[in-house]
mmCIF file of C-alpha atoms in Angstrom:
data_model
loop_
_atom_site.group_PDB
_atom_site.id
_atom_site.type_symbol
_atom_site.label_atom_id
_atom_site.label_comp_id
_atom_site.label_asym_id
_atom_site.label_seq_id
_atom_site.Cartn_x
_atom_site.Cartn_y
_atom_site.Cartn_z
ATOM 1 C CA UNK A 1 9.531 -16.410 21.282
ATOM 2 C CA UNK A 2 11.022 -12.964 23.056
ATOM 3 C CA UNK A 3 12.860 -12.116 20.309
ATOM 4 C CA UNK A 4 11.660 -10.370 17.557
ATOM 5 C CA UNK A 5 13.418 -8.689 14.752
ATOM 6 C CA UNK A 6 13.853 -5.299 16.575
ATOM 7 C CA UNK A 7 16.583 -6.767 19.054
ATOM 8 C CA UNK A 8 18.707 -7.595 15.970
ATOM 9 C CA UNK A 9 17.562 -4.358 13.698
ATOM 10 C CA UNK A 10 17.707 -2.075 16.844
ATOM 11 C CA UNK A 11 19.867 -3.708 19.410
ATOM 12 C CA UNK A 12 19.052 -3.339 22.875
ATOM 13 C CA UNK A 13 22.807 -1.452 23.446
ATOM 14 C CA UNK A 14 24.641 0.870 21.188
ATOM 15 C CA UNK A 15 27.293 2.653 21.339
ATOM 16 C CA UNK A 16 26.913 5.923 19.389
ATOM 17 C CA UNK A 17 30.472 7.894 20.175
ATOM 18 C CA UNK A 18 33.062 7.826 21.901
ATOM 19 C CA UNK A 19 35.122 10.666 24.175
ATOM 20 C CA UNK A 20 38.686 10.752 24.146
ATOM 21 C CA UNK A 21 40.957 13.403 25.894
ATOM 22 C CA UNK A 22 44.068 15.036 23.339
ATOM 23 C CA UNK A 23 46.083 17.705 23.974
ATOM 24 C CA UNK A 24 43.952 20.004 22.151
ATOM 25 C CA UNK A 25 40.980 19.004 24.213
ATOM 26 C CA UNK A 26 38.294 16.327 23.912
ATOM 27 C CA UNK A 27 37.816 14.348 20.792
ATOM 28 C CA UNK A 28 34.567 13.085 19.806
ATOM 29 C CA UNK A 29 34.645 9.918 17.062
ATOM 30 C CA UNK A 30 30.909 8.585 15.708
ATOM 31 C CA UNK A 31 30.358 4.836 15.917
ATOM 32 C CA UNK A 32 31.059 2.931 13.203
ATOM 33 C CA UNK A 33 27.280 1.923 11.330
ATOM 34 C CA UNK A 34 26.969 -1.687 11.808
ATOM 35 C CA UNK A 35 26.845 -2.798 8.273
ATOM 36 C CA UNK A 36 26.173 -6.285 9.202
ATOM 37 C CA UNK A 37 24.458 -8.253 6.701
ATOM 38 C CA UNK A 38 20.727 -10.360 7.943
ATOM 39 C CA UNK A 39 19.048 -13.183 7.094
ATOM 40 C CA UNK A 40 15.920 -13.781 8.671
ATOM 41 C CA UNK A 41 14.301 -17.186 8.311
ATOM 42 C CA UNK A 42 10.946 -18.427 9.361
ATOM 43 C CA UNK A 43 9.762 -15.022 10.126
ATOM 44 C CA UNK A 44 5.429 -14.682 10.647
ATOM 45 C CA UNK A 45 3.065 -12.205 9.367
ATOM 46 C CA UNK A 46 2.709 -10.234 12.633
ATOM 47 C CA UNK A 47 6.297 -9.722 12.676
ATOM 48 C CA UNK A 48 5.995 -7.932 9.081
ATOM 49 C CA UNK A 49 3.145 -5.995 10.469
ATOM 50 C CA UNK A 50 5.331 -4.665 12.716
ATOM 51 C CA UNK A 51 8.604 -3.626 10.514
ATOM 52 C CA UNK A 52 6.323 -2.002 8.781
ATOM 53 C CA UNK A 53 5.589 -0.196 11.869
ATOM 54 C CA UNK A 54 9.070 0.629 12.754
ATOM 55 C CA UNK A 55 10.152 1.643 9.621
ATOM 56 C CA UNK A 56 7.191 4.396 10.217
ATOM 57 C CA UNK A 57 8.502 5.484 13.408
ATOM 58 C CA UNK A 58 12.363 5.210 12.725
ATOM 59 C CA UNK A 59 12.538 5.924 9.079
ATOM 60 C CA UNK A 60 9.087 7.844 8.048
ATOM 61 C CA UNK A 61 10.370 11.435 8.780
ATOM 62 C CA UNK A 62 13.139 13.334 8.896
ATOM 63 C CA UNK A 63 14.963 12.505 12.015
ATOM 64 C CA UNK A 64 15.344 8.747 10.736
ATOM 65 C CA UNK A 65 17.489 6.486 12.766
ATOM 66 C CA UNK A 66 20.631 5.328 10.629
ATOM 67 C CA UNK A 67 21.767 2.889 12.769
ATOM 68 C CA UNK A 68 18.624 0.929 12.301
ATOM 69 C CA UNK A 69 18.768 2.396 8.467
ATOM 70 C CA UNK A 70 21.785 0.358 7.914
ATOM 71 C CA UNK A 71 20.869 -2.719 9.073
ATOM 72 C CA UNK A 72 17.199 -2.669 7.724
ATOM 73 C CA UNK A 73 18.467 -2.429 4.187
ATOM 74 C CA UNK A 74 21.050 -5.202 4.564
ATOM 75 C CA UNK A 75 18.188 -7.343 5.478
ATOM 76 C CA UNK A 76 16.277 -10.564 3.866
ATOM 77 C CA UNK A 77 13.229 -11.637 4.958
ATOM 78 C CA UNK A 78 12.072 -15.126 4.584
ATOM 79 C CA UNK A 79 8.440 -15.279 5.977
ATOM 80 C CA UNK A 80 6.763 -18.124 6.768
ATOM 81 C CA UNK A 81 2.621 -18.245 6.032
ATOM 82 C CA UNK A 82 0.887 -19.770 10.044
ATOM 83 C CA UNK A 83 -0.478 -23.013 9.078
ATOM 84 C CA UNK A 84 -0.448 -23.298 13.161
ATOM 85 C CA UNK A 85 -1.856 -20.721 15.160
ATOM 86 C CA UNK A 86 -0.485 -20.073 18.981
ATOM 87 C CA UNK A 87 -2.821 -20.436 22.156
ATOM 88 C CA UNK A 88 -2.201 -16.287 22.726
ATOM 89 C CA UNK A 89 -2.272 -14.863 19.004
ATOM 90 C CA UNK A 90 -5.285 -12.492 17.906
ATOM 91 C CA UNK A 91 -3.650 -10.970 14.492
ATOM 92 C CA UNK A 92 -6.882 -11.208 13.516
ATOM 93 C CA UNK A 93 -8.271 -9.131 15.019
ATOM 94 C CA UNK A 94 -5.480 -6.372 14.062
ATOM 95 C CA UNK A 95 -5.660 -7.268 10.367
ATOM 96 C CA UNK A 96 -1.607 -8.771 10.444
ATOM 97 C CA UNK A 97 -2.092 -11.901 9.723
ATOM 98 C CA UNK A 98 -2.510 -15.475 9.740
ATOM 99 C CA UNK A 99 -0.955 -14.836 5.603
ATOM 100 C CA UNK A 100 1.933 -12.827 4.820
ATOM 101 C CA UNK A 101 1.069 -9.887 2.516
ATOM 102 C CA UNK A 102 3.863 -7.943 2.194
ATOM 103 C CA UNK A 103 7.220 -6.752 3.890
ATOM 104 C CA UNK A 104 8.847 -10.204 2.660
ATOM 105 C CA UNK A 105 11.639 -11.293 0.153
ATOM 106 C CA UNK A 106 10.328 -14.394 -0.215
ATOM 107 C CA UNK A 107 7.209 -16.585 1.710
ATOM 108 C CA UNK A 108 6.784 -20.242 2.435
ATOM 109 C CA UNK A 109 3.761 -22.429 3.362
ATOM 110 C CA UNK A 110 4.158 -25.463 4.106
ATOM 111 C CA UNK A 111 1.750 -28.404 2.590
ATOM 112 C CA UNK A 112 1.449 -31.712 4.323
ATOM 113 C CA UNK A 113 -0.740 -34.428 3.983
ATOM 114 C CA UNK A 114 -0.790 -37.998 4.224
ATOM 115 C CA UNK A 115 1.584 -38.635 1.081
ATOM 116 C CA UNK A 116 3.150 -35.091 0.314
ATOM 117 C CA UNK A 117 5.323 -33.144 2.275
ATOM 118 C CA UNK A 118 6.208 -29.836 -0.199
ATOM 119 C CA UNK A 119 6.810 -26.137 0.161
ATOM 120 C CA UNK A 120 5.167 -23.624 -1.749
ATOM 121 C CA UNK A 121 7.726 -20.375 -2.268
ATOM 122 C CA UNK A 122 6.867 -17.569 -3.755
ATOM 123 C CA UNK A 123 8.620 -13.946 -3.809
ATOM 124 C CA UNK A 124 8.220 -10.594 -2.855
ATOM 125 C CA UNK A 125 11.044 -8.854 -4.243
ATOM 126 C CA UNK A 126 13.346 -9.116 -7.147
ATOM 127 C CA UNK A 127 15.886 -10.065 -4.264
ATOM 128 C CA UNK A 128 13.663 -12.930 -3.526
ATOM 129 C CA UNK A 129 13.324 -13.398 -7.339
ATOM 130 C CA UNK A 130 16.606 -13.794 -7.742
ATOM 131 C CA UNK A 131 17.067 -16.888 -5.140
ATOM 132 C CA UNK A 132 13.905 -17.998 -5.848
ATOM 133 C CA UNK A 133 15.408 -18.985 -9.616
ATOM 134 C CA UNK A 134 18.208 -20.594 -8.139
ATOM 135 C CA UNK A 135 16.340 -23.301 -6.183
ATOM 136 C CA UNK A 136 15.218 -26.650 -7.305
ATOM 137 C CA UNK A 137 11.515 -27.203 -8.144
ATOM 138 C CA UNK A 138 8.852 -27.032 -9.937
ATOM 139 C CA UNK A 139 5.947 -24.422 -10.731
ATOM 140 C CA UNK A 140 3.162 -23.928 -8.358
ATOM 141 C CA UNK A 141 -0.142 -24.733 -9.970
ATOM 142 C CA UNK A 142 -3.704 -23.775 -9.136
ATOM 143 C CA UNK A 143 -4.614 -26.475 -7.212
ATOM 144 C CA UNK A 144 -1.358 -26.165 -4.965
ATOM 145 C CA UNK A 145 -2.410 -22.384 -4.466
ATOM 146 C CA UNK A 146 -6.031 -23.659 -3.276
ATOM 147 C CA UNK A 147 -4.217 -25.870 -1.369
ATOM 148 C CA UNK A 148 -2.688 -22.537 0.487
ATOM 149 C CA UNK A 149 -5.903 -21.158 0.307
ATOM 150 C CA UNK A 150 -7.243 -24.031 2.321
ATOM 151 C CA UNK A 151 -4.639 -24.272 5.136
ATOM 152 C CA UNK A 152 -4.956 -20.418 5.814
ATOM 153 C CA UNK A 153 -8.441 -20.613 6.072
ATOM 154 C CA UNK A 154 -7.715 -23.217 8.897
ATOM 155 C CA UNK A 155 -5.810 -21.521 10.691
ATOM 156 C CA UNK A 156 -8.099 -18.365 10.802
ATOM 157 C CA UNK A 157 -10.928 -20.733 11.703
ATOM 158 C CA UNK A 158 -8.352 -22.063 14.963
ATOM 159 C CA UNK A 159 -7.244 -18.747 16.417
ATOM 160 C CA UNK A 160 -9.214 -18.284 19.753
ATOM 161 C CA UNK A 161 -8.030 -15.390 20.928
ATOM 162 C CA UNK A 162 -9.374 -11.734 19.924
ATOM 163 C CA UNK A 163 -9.562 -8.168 20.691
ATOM 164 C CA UNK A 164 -12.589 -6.974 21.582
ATOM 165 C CA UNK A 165 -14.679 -5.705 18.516
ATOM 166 C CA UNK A 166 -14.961 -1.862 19.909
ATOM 167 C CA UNK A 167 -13.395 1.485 19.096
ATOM 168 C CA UNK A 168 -10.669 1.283 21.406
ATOM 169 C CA UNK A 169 -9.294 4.348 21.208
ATOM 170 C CA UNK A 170 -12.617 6.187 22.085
ATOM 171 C CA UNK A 171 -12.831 3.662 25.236
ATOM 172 C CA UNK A 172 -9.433 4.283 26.585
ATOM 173 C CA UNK A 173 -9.862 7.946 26.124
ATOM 174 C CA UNK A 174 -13.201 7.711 27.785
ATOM 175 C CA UNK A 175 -12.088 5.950 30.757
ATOM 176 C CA UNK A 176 -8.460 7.703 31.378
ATOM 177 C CA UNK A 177 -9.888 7.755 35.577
ATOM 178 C CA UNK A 178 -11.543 4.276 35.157
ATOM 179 C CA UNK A 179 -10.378 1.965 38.473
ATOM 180 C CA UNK A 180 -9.346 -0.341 36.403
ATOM 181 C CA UNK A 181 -6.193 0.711 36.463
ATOM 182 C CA UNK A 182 -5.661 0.290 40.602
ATOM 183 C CA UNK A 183 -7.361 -3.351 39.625
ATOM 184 C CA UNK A 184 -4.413 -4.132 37.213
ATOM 185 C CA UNK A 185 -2.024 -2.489 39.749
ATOM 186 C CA UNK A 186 -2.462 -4.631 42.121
ATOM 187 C CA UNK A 187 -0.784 -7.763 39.682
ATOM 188 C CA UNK A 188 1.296 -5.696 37.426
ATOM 189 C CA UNK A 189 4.867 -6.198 38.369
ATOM 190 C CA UNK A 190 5.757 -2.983 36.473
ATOM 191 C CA UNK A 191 8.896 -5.537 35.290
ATOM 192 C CA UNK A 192 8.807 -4.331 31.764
ATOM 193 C CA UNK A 193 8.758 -7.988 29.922
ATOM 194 C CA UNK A 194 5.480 -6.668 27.930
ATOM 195 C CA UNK A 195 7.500 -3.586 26.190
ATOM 196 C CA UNK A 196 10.858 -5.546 25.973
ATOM 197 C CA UNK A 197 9.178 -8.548 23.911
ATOM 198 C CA UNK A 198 7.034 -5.913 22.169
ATOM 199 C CA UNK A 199 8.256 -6.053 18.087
ATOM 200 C CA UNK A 200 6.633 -2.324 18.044
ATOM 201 C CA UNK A 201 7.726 -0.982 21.084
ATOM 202 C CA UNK A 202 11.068 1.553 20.537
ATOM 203 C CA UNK A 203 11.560 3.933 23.421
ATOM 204 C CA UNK A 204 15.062 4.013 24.556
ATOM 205 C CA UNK A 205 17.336 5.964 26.427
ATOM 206 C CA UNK A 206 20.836 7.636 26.459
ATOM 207 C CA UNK A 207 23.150 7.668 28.862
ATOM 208 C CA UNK A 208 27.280 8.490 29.335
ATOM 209 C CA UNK A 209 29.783 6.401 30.630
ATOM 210 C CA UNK A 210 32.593 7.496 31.778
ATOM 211 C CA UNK A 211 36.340 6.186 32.708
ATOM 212 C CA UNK A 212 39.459 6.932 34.880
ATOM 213 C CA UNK A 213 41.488 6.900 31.575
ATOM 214 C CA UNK A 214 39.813 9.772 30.475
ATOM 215 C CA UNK A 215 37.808 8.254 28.157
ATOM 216 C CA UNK A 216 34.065 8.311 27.391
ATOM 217 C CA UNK A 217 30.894 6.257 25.594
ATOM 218 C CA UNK A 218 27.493 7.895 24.942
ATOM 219 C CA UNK A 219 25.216 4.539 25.290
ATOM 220 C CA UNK A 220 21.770 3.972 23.442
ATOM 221 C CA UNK A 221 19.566 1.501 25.646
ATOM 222 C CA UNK A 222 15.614 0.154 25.295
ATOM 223 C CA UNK A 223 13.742 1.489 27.933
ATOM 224 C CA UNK A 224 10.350 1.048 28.910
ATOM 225 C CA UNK A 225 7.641 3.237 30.111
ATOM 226 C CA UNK A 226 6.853 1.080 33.209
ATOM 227 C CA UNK A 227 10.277 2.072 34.398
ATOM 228 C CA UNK A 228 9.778 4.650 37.242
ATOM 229 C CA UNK A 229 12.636 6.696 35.718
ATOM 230 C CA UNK A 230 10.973 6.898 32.788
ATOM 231 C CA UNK A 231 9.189 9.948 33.079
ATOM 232 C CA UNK A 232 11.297 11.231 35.880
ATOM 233 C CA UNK A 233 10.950 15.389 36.065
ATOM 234 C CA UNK A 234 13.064 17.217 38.925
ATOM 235 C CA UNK A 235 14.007 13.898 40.489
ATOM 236 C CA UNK A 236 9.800 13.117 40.542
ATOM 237 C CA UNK A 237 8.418 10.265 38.646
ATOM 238 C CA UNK A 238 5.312 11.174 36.380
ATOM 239 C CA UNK A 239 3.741 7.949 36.801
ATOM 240 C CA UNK A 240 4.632 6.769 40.215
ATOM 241 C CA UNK A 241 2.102 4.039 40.126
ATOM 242 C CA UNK A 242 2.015 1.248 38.320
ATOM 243 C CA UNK A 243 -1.553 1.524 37.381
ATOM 244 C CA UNK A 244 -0.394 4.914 35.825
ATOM 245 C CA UNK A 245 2.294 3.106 34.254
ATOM 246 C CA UNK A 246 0.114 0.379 32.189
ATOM 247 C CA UNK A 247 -2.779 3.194 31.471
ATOM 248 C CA UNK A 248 -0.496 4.998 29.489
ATOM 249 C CA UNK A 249 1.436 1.675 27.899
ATOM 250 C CA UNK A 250 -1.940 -0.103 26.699
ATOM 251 C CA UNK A 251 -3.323 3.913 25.483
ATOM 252 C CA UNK A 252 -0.436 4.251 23.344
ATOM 253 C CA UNK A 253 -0.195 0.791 21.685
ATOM 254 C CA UNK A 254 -3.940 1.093 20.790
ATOM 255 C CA UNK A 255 -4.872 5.024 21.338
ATOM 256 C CA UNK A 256 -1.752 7.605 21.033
ATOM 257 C CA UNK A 257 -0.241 5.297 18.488
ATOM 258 C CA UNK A 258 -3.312 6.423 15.391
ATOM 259 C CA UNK A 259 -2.810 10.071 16.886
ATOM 260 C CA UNK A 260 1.206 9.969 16.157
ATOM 261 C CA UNK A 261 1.973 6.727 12.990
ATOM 262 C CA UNK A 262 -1.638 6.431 11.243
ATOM 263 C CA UNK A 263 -1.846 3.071 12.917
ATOM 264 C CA UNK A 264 -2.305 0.504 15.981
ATOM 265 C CA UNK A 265 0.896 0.038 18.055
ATOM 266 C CA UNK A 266 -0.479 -3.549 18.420
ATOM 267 C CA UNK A 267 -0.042 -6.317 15.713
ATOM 268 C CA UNK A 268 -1.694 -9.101 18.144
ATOM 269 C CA UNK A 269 1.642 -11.274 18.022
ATOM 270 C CA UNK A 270 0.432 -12.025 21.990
ATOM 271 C CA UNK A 271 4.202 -11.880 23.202
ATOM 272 C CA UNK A 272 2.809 -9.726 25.422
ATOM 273 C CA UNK A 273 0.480 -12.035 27.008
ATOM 274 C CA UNK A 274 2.772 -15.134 26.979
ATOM 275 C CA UNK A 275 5.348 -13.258 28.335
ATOM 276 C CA UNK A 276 3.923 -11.612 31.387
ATOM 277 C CA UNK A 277 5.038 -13.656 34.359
ATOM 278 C CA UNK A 278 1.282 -12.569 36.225
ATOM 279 C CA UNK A 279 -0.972 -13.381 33.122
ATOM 280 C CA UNK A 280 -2.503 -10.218 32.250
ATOM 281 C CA UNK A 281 -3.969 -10.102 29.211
ATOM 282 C CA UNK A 282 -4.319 -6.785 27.040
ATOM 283 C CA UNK A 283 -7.209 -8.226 25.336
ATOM 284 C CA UNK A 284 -8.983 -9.329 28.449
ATOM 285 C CA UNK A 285 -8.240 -5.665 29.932
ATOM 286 C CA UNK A 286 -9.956 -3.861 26.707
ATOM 287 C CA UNK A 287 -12.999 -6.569 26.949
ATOM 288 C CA UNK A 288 -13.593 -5.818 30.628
ATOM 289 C CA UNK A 289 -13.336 -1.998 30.738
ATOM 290 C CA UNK A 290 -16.147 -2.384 27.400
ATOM 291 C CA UNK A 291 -17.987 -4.513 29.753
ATOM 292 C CA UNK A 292 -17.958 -1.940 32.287
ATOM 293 C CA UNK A 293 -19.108 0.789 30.581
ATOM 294 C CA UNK A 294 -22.887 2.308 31.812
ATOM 295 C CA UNK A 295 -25.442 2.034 29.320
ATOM 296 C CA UNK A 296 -27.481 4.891 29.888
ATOM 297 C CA UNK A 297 -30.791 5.848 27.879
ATOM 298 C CA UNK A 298 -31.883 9.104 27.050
#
């Protein structure tokens, strides 16, 4: 789907303070924290991969966000083990998945066969504990954990997609000038759907609203690098072309990204690829500029 869990833990628009005019001057009054309380059901292994993630970047140091603070710890997560894989998934090949392995208040695989229909639950947390007493069943035994075993292994065997098996990060960093770039140019739409579907992705950007009453809202809203006013110095764009623009997207997710969180940006959730109204595909990208690469002997 285009959803993930960031549009609901970090919401597209925020409102961090308002500006009001008083006698004495202007007023400035913090926005409430949204204290609102989430359940999230039916949520996949790549999506953990990348909460994990986030809570690196937004809560790992010591400018955390407490906006998405407040609503991450009001969550609870029930995660759903892929007994199906999708046509443009490779979590694979980024170590997220087809199981869940951690991030989750409780997990659920689903075993069907031609006379059983049950759900296998097991928790994460003693959050999840605590539910997890409260519903009606019975206890999982070693067969029905083969049984888990079994489907998961099926589903590995049925993804089809991959990334490449290569050190990315020395091949976009060798290859900063490759023309690949112009090639992908010449589809990219530069219409941002890749970052805004992204469950990693987290740039944003502030701007100030004003009205005739006097009043004023400092706004928080996702932005994208393959906006042209992204990078916009002295009323100049940075990257002015779009080839510029998906270099640096595609060497952050899988280059920048180790340099700055210990990790890929990338959790191969394919959103990316499904939702990129010209079909490019990261992975296909990274296997052609390998491809290109001159073997030379010495």
């Amino acid at each position: 789907g285009p959803r993930s869990l960031r549009a609901f833990l970090s919401p597209a628009n925020q409102t961090l303070l308002t500006i009001t005019s008083a006698a004495t001057g202007m007023e400035f009054h913090q926005e409430p924290l949204d204290e609102t309380a989430y359940a999230f059901i039916g949520v996949r292994s790549c999506e953990l991969a990348a909460l994990e993630i986030q809570d690196r970047v937004l809560l790992g140091s010591s400018f955390s966000d407490p906006r998405y603070e407040s609503l991450r710890s009001r969550s609870f997560t029930v995660a759903v083990n892929c007994a199906v894989s999708g046509s443009t998934c490779f979590c694979t090949s980024m170590d997220t998945g087809p199981q869940c392995r951690t991030g989750y208040d409780l997990v659920v695989t689903e075993i069907i066969d031609d006379d059983r229909h049950e759900f296998m639950v097991e928790s994460g947390t003693e959050a999840g504990a605590a539910v997890l007493d409260r519903l009606e069943g019975r206890d999982a035994t070693p067969s029905d954990s083969e049984e888990v075993a079994s489907i998961l292994a099926e589903t590995v065997r049925s993804i089809e997609h991959a990334m490449p098996d290569v050190d990315t990060y020395r091949l976009l960093m060798d290859n900063l000038e490759h023309p690949i770039w112009d090639t992908i140019a010449q589809r990219c739409l530069s219409c941002t759907n890749c970052t805004l579907v992204c469950p990693t992705c987290f740039c944003s950007t502030v701007s100030d609203i004003t009205d005739l009453d006097g009043t004023a809202s400092r706004q928080s809203t996702w932005d994208s690098c393959f906006s042209l006013d992204f990078t916009n110095l002295h009323g100049h764009p940075v990257r002015s072309s779009p080839g510029s623009r998906y270099r640096q997207w595609i060497t952050h997710k899988l280059a920048y990204w180790h340099d700055q969180f210990d990790s890929s940006g990338c959790v191969g959730c394919g959103r990316c690829i499904t939702w990129c109204p010209v079909g490019i595909d990261i992975t296909q990208e990274i296997r052609q500029l390998n491809d290109d690469r001159k073997a030379v002997v010495i």
